[in-house]
Amino acid sequence: MSNGVHEIEDAALLFVFGYNGADSHPIVARRIVRAKQKGATIICCDPRRVETARIADMHLQLKNGSNLALVNALANVIIEENLCDENFITEHSSGFEEFRELAKKYTPEAVAATTQIEPEVIRKAARLYATSGRSMILYGMGVCQFAQAVNVVKGLANLAIMTGNFGRWGVGIGPVRGQNNVQGACDMGALPNCYPGYQNVTVPEVQAKFEKAWGIKLSNKIGIPLTQVPHYVLHETEEKKIRAYYIFGEDPAQSDPDLAEVREALEKIELVIFQDIYMNKTGQFADVVLPATGWNEHDGVYSCCDRGFQRIRKLIDPPANANVLTDWEIISRLSTAMGYPMKYNNTEEIWNEVIDLCPTFYGATYEKLEKLGNIQWPCRSRDLSDKGTSFLHKDGHFAHPDGRAKFSSIEWQAPTELENEEFPLILSTVREVGHYSVRTMTGNCRLLRNLEDEPGWIQMNPKLCRDMGLKHGELVKVLSKRGYCITRCLPTDRVKRQAVYMTYQWWVGACNELTIASLDPISNTPEYKYCACRVEKIEDQAWAELFVKEEYEKIRSNMGIILHKEAV
Ligand SMILES: Nc1nc2c(c(=O)[nH]1)N[C@H]1C(S)=C(S)[C@@H](COP(=O)(O)OP(=O)(O)OC[C@H]3O[C@@H](n4cnc5c(=O)[nH]c(N)nc54)[C@H](O)[C@@H]3O)O[C@H]1N2
Ligand SMILES: Nc1nc2c(c(=O)[nH]1)N[C@H]1C(S)=C(S)[C@@H](COP(=O)(O)OP(=O)(O)OC[C@H]3O[C@@H](n4cnc5c(=O)[nH]c(N)nc54)[C@H](O)[C@@H]3O)O[C@H]1N2
Ligand SMILES: [Mo]
């Protein structure tokens, strides 16, 4: 994020784009509500009538998959109506002329059919965004989970650059990232192309620095992203094939697209090492299981999506007979056993090594974290006066070599698999408030299960349900080209007729049996938000209920969940 989460409250306008904070991040959603209470204008851009849409001044209920067409049209209006910040563009950006040419053809009229939004509505939204004085964009998976994703982010950045909404309090662009520590995983170099601190593995000076620090020879080759593992197992040549897979804190057999393909890959890999705090679907393919402690059983540092480091502290000891170690102790022992002795006494020693090697994190010592509670990087000095950085790009300085922000001129591209005669509906997969990702954590909690349990729901427009003769709660079969699953029908006015929505939390109602492994070429994130599907009525409901019950029991017993004596 260019700006801090706490700054959300002070924006004059919030443009919430493909982000459903009320379900995904209730604490961040509170900030959005508070901004509203302080007088901010809110524009919500989502094909569903999510909670933000209910409190918004405008709801742009665009057609699924039309993001960049809309974003370029907003830019078109801002240019045509002379609402640009000319000074910011001249002083702090490059590439505007080329972008102006591209934006010309994205008139609100030209994109009306693609986006399903009235031209006057687009004009009004563009005027509000460009003239509020302090506009902030928040975006989520409604942007990222498309084959055209990174380019939409660049399109949103164009809007912020052309209106001078960078480098100040309460402006900017905010990917409100997923998990409590997904930003931290990236900050620590759990990426195929970076060491900690976003230092690229292909840069010789960086390589030399880490070789010296660790006393070893390192490779300058970029690694393989998670979502390409099936390809590297099933379709690559012998030399390139992946043969061993060490996976932790991730359940691709539930959370990756096209699960049939994922299972085939996991079966073919010769060695799977699995490190987790619970058994999950991927763990069932494991040759070696390494059980780890949970968040309240160890120390560490998390990074929030706005670059803020926070300490987490051990609260309880793991059960004496649990036979678990912290993730870092497991890694240290494994490394030592493989011939590279790794010895740390505590997480502070690890953290000190990290900050010593990462200039942008250098000043964020445990001591300072203790005093300040939260430090947003960059924090380059150990001096107490350096408290980190709430917003980036101060005074219009950007990270490109010329110090300028770069306009990107990119055409809208349609999603990969469009609705068709056999599969006439769009399937989009999202989140719900009560359950978390692959549901190991929330699915093992009886309280949450009592609120919502297998096989989950498919959100459908009430008219579509009526036409199909489907009632609330009825079990239905959902099919795509790749597979099928069974779930319950949830008629809701929040969604339009053309698209249906499932959450990816359910083991039985697993929507990733259906989703498509079409990846954004830069981020490698799959197109979870768009594939073609069909919903079928099930005549024999008693059979379907029994099927769901038996499947659920089978999965739980495979995961070693004791059915008669459940823990809360
Ligand atoms: N309770 C709970 N909270 C969670 C999680 C969880 O599983 N459960 N998961 C966490 C994780 S990993 C993440 S990444 C975050 C994600 O949090 P969000 O970004 O809020 O994720 P989603 O609900 O998947 O998608 C956001 C919105 O995108 C919309 N959308 C779909 N297609 C389009 C489109 O074409 N254009 C636009 N503009 N919008 C579209 C959807 O209708 C949806 O409302 O949530 C985190 N928080
Ligand atoms: N269809 C569809 N699929 C999706 C998405 C979608 O919107 N639609 N969203 C995608 C997104 S954005 C994400 S982030 C992924 C999330 O998917 P995953 O990352 O696979 O799911 P999580 O539930 O976050 O956690 C994975 C595992 O980490 C374990 N774990 C938790 N804490 C610890 C720990 O301290 N140590 C260790 N070793 N393990 C731990 C959990 O028990 C769990 O088994 O799903 C993706 N899949
Ligand atoms: Mo995520």
XYZ file of C-alpha atoms and ligand atoms in Angstrom:
663
model
C 0.000 0.000 0.000
C 1.252 3.487 -0.750
C -0.504 4.787 2.367
C -1.346 3.603 5.885
C -4.539 1.767 6.854
C -5.124 4.436 9.548
C -5.149 7.100 6.800
C -8.324 5.577 5.288
C -10.391 7.535 7.806
C -9.017 10.845 6.551
C -9.616 10.404 2.827
C -12.168 12.752 1.274
C -13.138 10.054 -1.195
C -12.721 6.296 -1.047
C -12.833 4.372 -4.279
C -13.342 0.783 -3.132
C -12.624 -1.455 -6.072
C -13.191 -5.239 -6.010
C -12.716 -5.350 -2.263
C -15.284 -6.591 0.248
C -13.843 -5.393 3.545
C -16.988 -6.144 5.553
C -16.463 -9.889 5.074
C -12.725 -10.028 4.519
C -11.312 -7.456 6.931
C -13.935 -6.242 9.423
C -11.373 -4.046 11.217
C -10.413 -2.246 8.000
C -14.119 -2.001 7.149
C -14.592 -0.036 10.386
C -12.167 2.549 8.979
C -14.281 2.821 5.843
C -17.392 3.388 7.964
C -15.556 6.006 10.018
C -14.401 7.808 6.866
C -18.049 7.930 5.837
C -19.015 9.326 9.240
C -16.350 12.005 8.808
C -17.950 13.010 5.510
C -16.019 11.055 2.882
C -17.665 10.213 -0.430
C -17.617 6.483 -1.111
C -17.672 4.870 -4.524
C -17.940 1.097 -4.541
C -17.056 -0.824 -7.662
C -18.191 -4.435 -7.397
C -20.494 -6.667 -9.471
C -22.208 -7.624 -6.196
C -24.119 -5.372 -3.864
C -21.650 -5.889 -1.023
C -21.934 -4.060 2.314
C -19.700 -1.199 1.125
C -22.148 -0.662 -1.740
C -24.945 -0.190 0.792
C -23.204 2.746 2.484
C -21.698 4.120 -0.738
C -22.705 7.301 -2.549
C -22.271 5.448 -5.824
C -22.243 1.763 -6.649
C -20.684 0.903 -9.998
C -22.107 -2.586 -10.419
C -19.910 -3.468 -13.364
C -19.990 -6.662 -15.379
C -17.525 -9.229 -14.038
C -14.179 -9.066 -15.787
C -14.521 -5.559 -17.241
C -12.204 -3.769 -14.791
C -9.698 -2.202 -17.156
C -12.378 -1.044 -19.598
C -13.973 0.899 -16.745
C -10.695 2.218 -15.341
C -9.530 3.461 -18.752
C -12.928 5.113 -19.268
C -12.611 6.948 -15.954
C -9.233 8.228 -17.191
C -10.840 9.233 -20.480
C -13.364 11.449 -18.680
C -10.736 12.980 -16.401
C -8.674 13.954 -19.458
C -11.607 15.099 -21.618
C -13.038 17.273 -18.857
C -9.650 18.792 -17.943
C -9.701 17.427 -14.427
C -6.042 16.301 -14.479
C -3.439 17.667 -12.074
C -1.312 19.131 -14.889
C 1.463 20.173 -12.559
C 1.830 16.710 -10.999
C 1.829 15.108 -14.453
C 4.538 17.451 -15.770
C 6.756 17.412 -12.707
C 6.405 13.847 -11.494
C 5.384 11.448 -14.261
C 6.404 9.987 -17.606
C 4.471 8.378 -20.469
C 1.385 10.583 -20.278
C 1.201 11.433 -23.984
C 1.061 7.777 -24.978
C -1.564 7.127 -22.338
C -3.675 10.084 -23.473
C -3.764 8.522 -26.956
C -4.877 5.147 -25.608
C -7.504 6.664 -23.296
C -9.098 8.550 -26.217
C -10.963 5.541 -27.454
C -12.219 4.472 -24.003
C -15.170 6.866 -23.996
C -17.938 6.014 -21.518
C -20.149 5.240 -24.513
C -17.558 2.884 -26.004
C -17.319 0.787 -22.830
C -21.011 0.870 -21.866
C -21.765 -2.575 -23.274
C -18.607 -4.167 -21.844
C -18.997 -2.710 -18.353
C -22.814 -2.581 -18.271
C -22.567 0.880 -16.706
C -24.370 3.964 -18.008
C -21.990 6.565 -19.507
C -23.316 9.317 -17.239
C -22.601 7.188 -14.169
C -18.980 6.731 -15.269
C -18.689 10.498 -15.867
C -20.049 11.311 -12.430
C -17.683 8.851 -10.706
C -14.674 10.245 -12.594
C -15.570 13.820 -11.606
C -15.950 12.896 -7.952
C -12.650 10.965 -7.891
C -10.683 13.700 -9.665
C -11.996 16.650 -7.669
C -12.297 15.470 -4.058
C -8.823 16.795 -3.211
C -7.907 13.636 -1.304
C -8.945 10.420 -3.070
C -7.784 7.002 -1.972
C -8.203 3.756 -3.895
C -8.623 0.495 -1.996
C -8.592 -2.674 -4.038
C -8.751 -6.409 -3.411
C -9.155 -9.742 -5.097
C -11.781 -8.384 -7.495
C -8.736 -6.875 -9.216
C -6.011 -9.439 -8.513
C -7.733 -12.706 -9.330
C -7.918 -12.294 -13.075
C -5.583 -13.252 -15.907
C -5.458 -9.478 -16.467
C -4.680 -8.336 -12.948
C -1.353 -6.530 -12.632
C -2.343 -4.366 -15.585
C -5.533 -3.289 -13.808
C -3.430 -2.274 -10.813
C -1.335 -0.173 -13.179
C -4.549 1.304 -14.591
C -5.675 2.289 -11.093
C -2.238 3.822 -10.502
C -2.734 5.890 -13.693
C -5.835 7.434 -12.081
C -3.924 8.362 -8.934
C -0.980 9.820 -10.884
C -3.073 11.918 -13.262
C -5.005 13.483 -10.383
C -1.969 13.987 -8.121
C -3.307 11.545 -5.543
C 0.096 10.277 -4.411
C 2.613 11.381 -1.814
C 0.227 12.911 0.708
C -1.793 11.829 3.744
C -5.071 10.069 2.946
C -4.520 9.449 -0.767
C -2.764 6.783 -2.844
C -3.588 3.245 -3.768
C -4.092 0.416 -1.332
C -4.039 -3.284 -2.098
C -5.697 -4.378 1.121
C -3.800 -7.615 1.174
C -5.233 -10.906 2.272
C -3.836 -12.580 5.311
C -2.429 -11.255 8.554
C 1.105 -11.885 7.319
C 0.962 -12.274 3.541
C 2.837 -8.975 3.236
C 5.367 -10.375 5.694
C 5.893 -13.528 3.633
C 6.826 -11.312 0.690
C 8.876 -8.921 2.830
C 10.885 -11.946 4.011
C 11.598 -13.122 0.479
C 9.133 -16.010 0.253
C 8.888 -15.170 -3.440
C 10.543 -16.910 -6.382
C 12.539 -13.849 -7.431
C 13.611 -12.009 -4.268
C 15.683 -12.198 -1.134
C 14.213 -10.482 1.916
C 13.552 -6.778 1.403
C 12.651 -7.122 -2.299
C 16.280 -7.526 -3.328
C 16.279 -9.314 -6.635
C 18.140 -12.632 -6.996
C 19.328 -11.632 -10.474
C 21.277 -8.561 -9.289
C 24.980 -9.557 -8.883
C 25.694 -7.123 -5.994
C 22.698 -8.453 -4.090
C 23.804 -12.035 -4.693
C 27.302 -11.187 -3.499
C 25.954 -9.556 -0.336
C 23.885 -12.598 0.666
C 26.681 -15.021 -0.272
C 29.021 -13.157 2.021
C 26.505 -12.981 4.873
C 25.640 -16.683 4.688
C 29.040 -18.019 3.610
C 27.692 -19.982 0.647
C 27.301 -19.872 -3.129
C 23.810 -18.814 -4.257
C 21.931 -19.239 -7.520
C 20.865 -16.263 -9.615
C 17.969 -18.190 -11.152
C 14.387 -17.188 -10.479
C 12.359 -19.964 -8.864
C 8.981 -21.465 -9.704
C 5.764 -19.880 -8.450
C 3.351 -22.063 -6.462
C 0.629 -21.926 -9.087
C 2.976 -23.322 -11.742
C 3.895 -26.415 -9.751
C 1.329 -28.665 -11.509
C 2.754 -27.600 -14.854
C 6.314 -28.377 -13.726
C 5.269 -31.808 -12.483
C 2.968 -32.871 -15.287
C 4.181 -31.184 -18.438
C 7.878 -30.366 -18.143
C 10.872 -32.228 -19.508
C 12.759 -34.654 -17.230
C 15.509 -32.135 -16.348
C 13.028 -29.411 -15.441
C 10.567 -31.623 -13.597
C 9.850 -30.972 -9.935
C 10.477 -34.153 -7.951
C 10.289 -32.990 -4.352
C 7.939 -30.474 -2.787
C 8.398 -28.924 0.660
C 5.229 -27.067 1.435
C 4.143 -25.234 4.541
C 1.357 -22.901 5.540
C -0.470 -23.611 2.296
C -3.082 -26.105 1.106
C -3.010 -26.130 -2.695
C -5.207 -29.276 -2.759
C -7.977 -26.979 -1.487
C -6.985 -23.436 -2.459
C -5.453 -23.747 -5.934
C -7.563 -23.785 -9.112
C -8.515 -26.954 -10.985
C -8.122 -29.376 -8.080
C -8.191 -32.488 -10.239
C -4.960 -31.300 -11.845
C -3.443 -30.359 -8.467
C -4.200 -33.843 -7.101
C -2.639 -35.469 -10.137
C 0.495 -33.385 -9.608
C 0.689 -34.157 -5.886
C 0.346 -37.864 -6.627
C 3.158 -37.787 -9.190
C 5.662 -35.826 -7.088
C 8.124 -38.289 -5.586
C 8.480 -36.584 -2.207
C 6.064 -34.273 -0.402
C 7.169 -32.708 2.880
C 4.315 -31.020 4.695
C 4.632 -28.541 7.563
C 1.431 -27.231 9.135
C -0.435 -26.687 12.363
C -3.330 -28.928 11.229
C -3.824 -31.747 8.769
C -5.335 -30.510 5.507
C -6.078 -31.910 2.043
C -2.508 -31.433 0.788
C -1.166 -33.145 3.894
C -2.841 -36.346 2.775
C -0.289 -36.589 -0.040
C 2.630 -36.135 2.355
C 5.541 -38.516 2.814
C 6.803 -36.509 5.785
C 4.706 -34.424 8.175
C 6.340 -31.702 10.268
C 3.882 -30.383 12.860
C 4.376 -26.743 13.838
C 3.150 -24.409 16.563
C 0.290 -21.959 16.001
C 0.309 -18.159 16.163
C -0.154 -17.977 19.921
C 2.560 -20.527 20.647
C 5.503 -18.639 19.163
C 7.142 -15.217 18.813
C 7.690 -13.352 15.606
C 7.001 -10.309 13.478
C 4.054 -9.801 11.159
C 3.834 -7.188 8.415
C 0.472 -5.608 7.815
C -0.624 -4.796 4.254
C 0.439 -1.166 4.799
C 4.090 -2.160 5.398
C 3.707 -2.018 9.171
C 5.827 -4.426 11.238
C 4.319 -5.650 14.495
C 5.662 -8.079 17.074
C 3.607 -11.134 17.926
C 4.264 -12.816 21.231
C 3.984 -16.328 22.542
C 1.001 -16.592 24.883
C 0.875 -20.284 25.760
C 3.060 -23.376 25.635
C 1.989 -26.052 23.173
C 0.534 -29.165 24.869
C 3.363 -31.197 26.372
C 2.603 -34.320 24.323
C 1.999 -32.453 21.052
C 5.482 -33.027 19.675
C 5.549 -29.721 17.789
C 8.273 -27.171 17.106
C 8.105 -23.595 15.889
C 8.416 -23.186 12.124
C 11.827 -21.539 12.523
C 13.150 -24.347 14.687
C 12.001 -26.920 12.130
C 13.739 -25.016 9.338
C 16.899 -24.666 11.419
C 17.041 -28.394 12.219
C 16.312 -29.374 8.632
C 19.027 -27.054 7.377
C 21.501 -28.363 9.932
C 20.694 -31.955 8.946
C 21.343 -31.082 5.311
C 24.816 -29.806 6.122
C 24.308 -26.096 6.657
C 24.266 -25.582 10.420
C 21.679 -22.967 11.347
C 21.523 -21.917 14.946
C 19.372 -19.217 16.442
C 18.384 -18.869 20.073
C 15.309 -16.768 19.491
C 13.403 -14.811 16.847
C 15.205 -11.558 17.680
C 18.458 -13.060 16.387
C 16.728 -13.976 13.131
C 15.144 -10.546 12.901
C 18.497 -8.820 13.460
C 19.968 -10.769 10.555
C 17.021 -9.716 8.376
C 17.266 -6.009 9.140
C 21.059 -6.014 8.811
C 20.667 -7.297 5.244
C 17.678 -5.171 4.185
C 18.283 -1.420 3.909
C 14.555 -0.560 3.872
C 13.982 -2.481 7.127
C 17.293 -1.571 8.786
C 15.844 0.734 11.451
C 13.029 -1.530 12.653
C 14.769 -3.157 15.639
C 12.907 -5.228 18.255
C 13.686 -2.456 20.719
C 11.992 0.163 18.565
C 9.074 -2.150 17.739
C 8.615 -2.608 21.483
C 8.472 1.166 22.017
C 6.399 2.169 18.985
C 4.182 -0.898 18.558
C 4.146 -0.576 14.773
C 6.788 0.534 12.273
C 5.998 0.917 8.585
C 8.898 0.393 6.205
C 10.919 2.087 4.810
C 12.626 2.652 8.140
C 16.278 3.101 7.285
C 17.855 4.391 10.472
C 18.269 2.839 13.914
C 17.933 6.317 15.390
C 14.810 6.549 17.542
C 13.638 9.566 15.577
C 13.071 7.381 12.478
C 9.583 6.008 13.168
C 9.042 4.580 9.675
C 6.946 5.823 6.764
C 3.169 6.084 6.689
C 2.860 7.164 3.054
C 5.267 6.674 0.155
C 6.197 9.027 -2.748
C 6.498 12.151 -0.618
C 7.049 15.273 -2.748
C 6.345 13.242 -5.864
C 9.437 11.016 -5.692
C 8.884 7.563 -7.176
C 11.066 4.448 -7.233
C 11.798 4.437 -10.987
C 15.376 5.440 -11.922
C 14.159 8.847 -13.203
C 12.241 9.400 -9.969
C 8.964 9.711 -11.875
C 5.744 7.754 -11.789
C 5.131 5.869 -15.004
C 1.829 5.868 -16.884
C 0.976 2.458 -18.345
C -0.964 2.289 -21.581
C -2.771 -1.011 -21.590
C -5.840 -2.284 -23.424
C -8.626 -4.140 -21.624
C -8.544 -7.881 -22.168
C -11.545 -10.215 -21.765
C -11.370 -13.102 -19.259
C -10.066 -16.458 -20.484
C -13.143 -18.689 -20.367
C -16.357 -16.936 -21.346
C -19.887 -18.127 -20.646
C -21.252 -20.293 -23.474
C -24.138 -22.534 -24.406
C -23.022 -25.499 -22.313
C -21.881 -23.374 -19.343
C -24.032 -20.232 -19.515
C -23.182 -18.640 -16.131
C -20.144 -16.817 -14.801
C -18.687 -18.435 -11.684
C -16.895 -15.982 -9.398
C -15.368 -17.202 -6.133
C -15.112 -14.993 -3.076
C -14.999 -14.991 0.752
C -17.443 -15.096 3.600
C -17.009 -13.648 7.050
C -17.242 -16.737 9.269
C -14.698 -19.063 7.677
C -11.103 -18.653 6.699
C -9.370 -19.761 3.509
C -8.854 -23.549 3.602
C -10.850 -23.803 6.835
C -8.311 -25.826 8.813
C -8.470 -23.173 11.513
C -12.139 -22.130 11.432
C -13.391 -25.597 10.405
C -11.874 -27.029 13.569
C -13.858 -24.540 15.652
C -17.301 -25.778 16.638
C -18.635 -22.313 17.357
C -18.021 -21.197 13.800
C -19.218 -24.494 12.371
C -22.498 -24.040 14.191
C -22.978 -20.799 12.287
C -22.085 -22.144 8.853
C -21.078 -25.642 7.809
C -20.612 -27.871 4.751
C -21.225 -27.789 1.880
C -21.497 -23.968 1.764
C -23.610 -21.894 -0.585
C -23.888 -20.640 -4.124
C -25.224 -17.086 -4.362
C -27.774 -16.799 -7.162
C -30.122 -14.081 -8.303
C -33.683 -14.823 -7.081
C -35.100 -14.627 -10.624
C -32.627 -17.238 -11.816
C -33.639 -19.467 -8.886
C -37.293 -19.003 -9.715
C -36.719 -19.896 -13.372
C -34.830 -23.018 -12.341
C -37.342 -23.938 -9.651
C -34.706 -23.744 -6.911
C -35.441 -22.953 -3.293
C -33.296 -21.515 -0.514
C -31.126 -24.252 1.002
C -31.751 -26.817 -1.712
C -28.677 -28.820 -2.742
C -27.548 -28.160 -6.328
C -24.825 -29.500 -8.586
C -22.421 -26.927 -10.040
C -20.359 -27.953 -13.064
C -17.599 -26.506 -15.192
C -15.447 -27.984 -17.931
C -13.071 -29.273 -15.246
C -15.295 -30.821 -12.616
C -18.304 -30.495 -10.360
C -19.321 -30.074 -6.754
C -22.452 -29.960 -4.636
C -23.526 -26.942 -2.625
C -26.662 -25.146 -1.371
C -28.681 -22.591 -3.284
C -28.711 -19.108 -1.733
C -31.082 -16.755 -3.551
C -29.895 -13.156 -3.038
C -30.591 -9.770 -4.594
C -26.973 -8.827 -4.033
C -25.987 -10.559 -7.290
C -27.036 -10.093 -10.886
C -28.514 -12.878 -12.936
C -25.492 -13.497 -15.147
C -23.059 -14.545 -12.405
C -23.091 -16.920 -9.439
C -20.731 -16.788 -6.465
C -19.233 -19.457 -4.226
C -16.780 -19.133 -1.357
C -13.679 -21.312 -1.519
C -13.769 -22.341 2.136
C -15.667 -25.617 1.788
C -14.159 -29.100 1.666
C -17.212 -30.817 0.189
C -18.560 -27.833 -1.721
C -15.061 -27.151 -3.064
C -15.418 -24.543 -5.810
C -11.820 -25.073 -6.918
C -12.974 -28.309 -8.541
C -14.441 -25.879 -11.088
C -12.069 -22.890 -11.337
C -9.593 -22.389 -14.153
C -5.799 -22.294 -13.840
C -5.440 -19.292 -16.115
C -2.672 -17.172 -14.581
C -1.776 -13.503 -14.752
C 1.558 -13.529 -16.614
C 3.284 -11.299 -14.033
C 1.800 -12.227 -10.653
C 0.910 -15.859 -11.506
C -2.368 -15.404 -9.632
C -5.182 -17.532 -11.092
C -8.415 -16.253 -12.580
C -10.515 -17.317 -9.564
C -13.026 -14.596 -10.309
C -14.177 -15.836 -13.693
C -14.925 -19.116 -15.388
C -17.966 -20.564 -17.135
C -20.288 -22.850 -15.177
C -23.724 -24.438 -15.078
C -26.036 -25.075 -12.132
C -28.190 -28.226 -12.132
C -31.165 -29.053 -10.009
C -30.897 -32.325 -8.049
C -34.202 -34.173 -7.988
C -33.261 -36.649 -5.261
C -32.506 -34.294 -2.357
C -32.368 -37.121 0.190
C -29.585 -38.776 -1.783
C -27.718 -35.464 -2.066
C -27.981 -34.776 1.676
C -26.593 -38.229 2.403
C -23.808 -37.729 -0.149
C -22.735 -34.473 1.518
C -22.823 -36.041 4.979
C -20.759 -39.049 3.933
C -18.238 -36.982 1.978
C -17.787 -34.670 4.958
C -17.225 -37.589 7.295
C -14.742 -39.137 4.893
C -12.742 -35.918 4.578
C -12.751 -35.316 8.314
C -11.645 -38.814 9.074
C -8.856 -38.519 6.460
C -7.748 -35.351 8.233
C -7.715 -37.190 11.529
C -10.507 -35.114 13.032
C -12.100 -37.183 15.760
C -15.805 -37.093 15.111
C -17.268 -38.194 18.447
C -15.149 -36.009 20.706
C -14.764 -32.657 19.035
C -12.647 -29.902 20.453
C -14.157 -26.429 20.523
N -13.507 -14.259 6.777
C -12.480 -14.319 5.920
N -11.652 -13.252 5.773
C -10.618 -13.317 4.901
C -10.336 -14.493 4.158
C -11.226 -15.599 4.331
O -11.069 -16.654 3.713
N -12.273 -15.464 5.204
N -9.276 -14.537 3.282
C -8.236 -13.514 3.385
C -7.507 -13.422 2.109
S -6.395 -14.652 1.772
C -7.667 -12.385 1.228
S -6.693 -12.319 -0.188
C -8.616 -11.293 1.489
C -9.397 -10.924 0.215
O -10.404 -10.012 0.471
P -11.265 -9.425 -0.760
O -10.367 -8.700 -1.691
O -12.412 -8.656 -0.176
O -11.741 -10.778 -1.494
P -12.985 -11.383 -2.299
O -14.207 -11.490 -1.462
O -12.479 -12.643 -2.885
O -13.229 -10.389 -3.519
C -13.561 -9.046 -3.354
C -14.707 -8.621 -4.231
O -14.373 -8.678 -5.621
C -15.602 -8.696 -6.308
N -15.413 -8.976 -7.743
C -15.585 -10.125 -8.433
N -15.363 -9.928 -9.749
C -15.058 -8.609 -9.911
C -14.741 -7.792 -11.037
O -14.718 -8.229 -12.191
N -14.492 -6.482 -10.801
C -14.553 -5.924 -9.549
N -14.283 -4.617 -9.425
N -14.862 -6.676 -8.469
C -15.093 -8.004 -8.642
C -16.401 -9.727 -5.543
O -17.796 -9.572 -5.761
C -15.971 -9.452 -4.093
O -16.953 -8.732 -3.377
O -9.515 -11.665 2.531
C -8.841 -12.142 3.704
N -9.820 -12.218 4.753
N -11.533 -20.321 -5.661
C -10.722 -19.537 -4.970
N -9.574 -20.014 -4.484
C -8.727 -19.213 -3.804
C -9.049 -17.848 -3.583
C -10.287 -17.360 -4.093
O -10.662 -16.184 -3.934
N -11.092 -18.237 -4.785
N -8.150 -17.057 -2.896
C -6.736 -17.394 -2.952
C -5.982 -16.623 -1.943
S -6.007 -14.917 -2.104
C -5.251 -17.194 -0.978
S -4.252 -16.223 0.014
C -5.221 -18.656 -0.812
C -5.196 -19.090 0.650
O -5.061 -20.466 0.711
P -4.037 -21.214 1.692
O -2.841 -20.372 1.910
O -3.832 -22.577 1.132
O -4.948 -21.292 3.009
P -4.847 -20.814 4.537
O -6.105 -21.258 5.200
O -4.543 -19.385 4.583
O -3.632 -21.572 5.207
C -2.898 -22.632 4.671
C -2.385 -23.550 5.741
O -1.561 -22.854 6.687
C -1.703 -23.477 7.952
N -1.133 -22.615 9.000
C -1.699 -21.630 9.713
N -0.825 -21.074 10.577
C 0.360 -21.719 10.407
C 1.658 -21.588 11.010
O 1.917 -20.761 11.881
N 2.630 -22.446 10.549
C 2.395 -23.376 9.584
N 3.402 -24.152 9.187
N 1.173 -23.504 9.015
C 0.173 -22.695 9.411
C -3.186 -23.756 8.012
O -3.505 -24.778 8.933
C -3.499 -24.181 6.573
O -3.449 -25.567 6.388
O -6.377 -19.229 -1.439
C -6.480 -18.905 -2.794
N -7.541 -19.715 -3.350
Mo -5.084 -14.031 -0.176
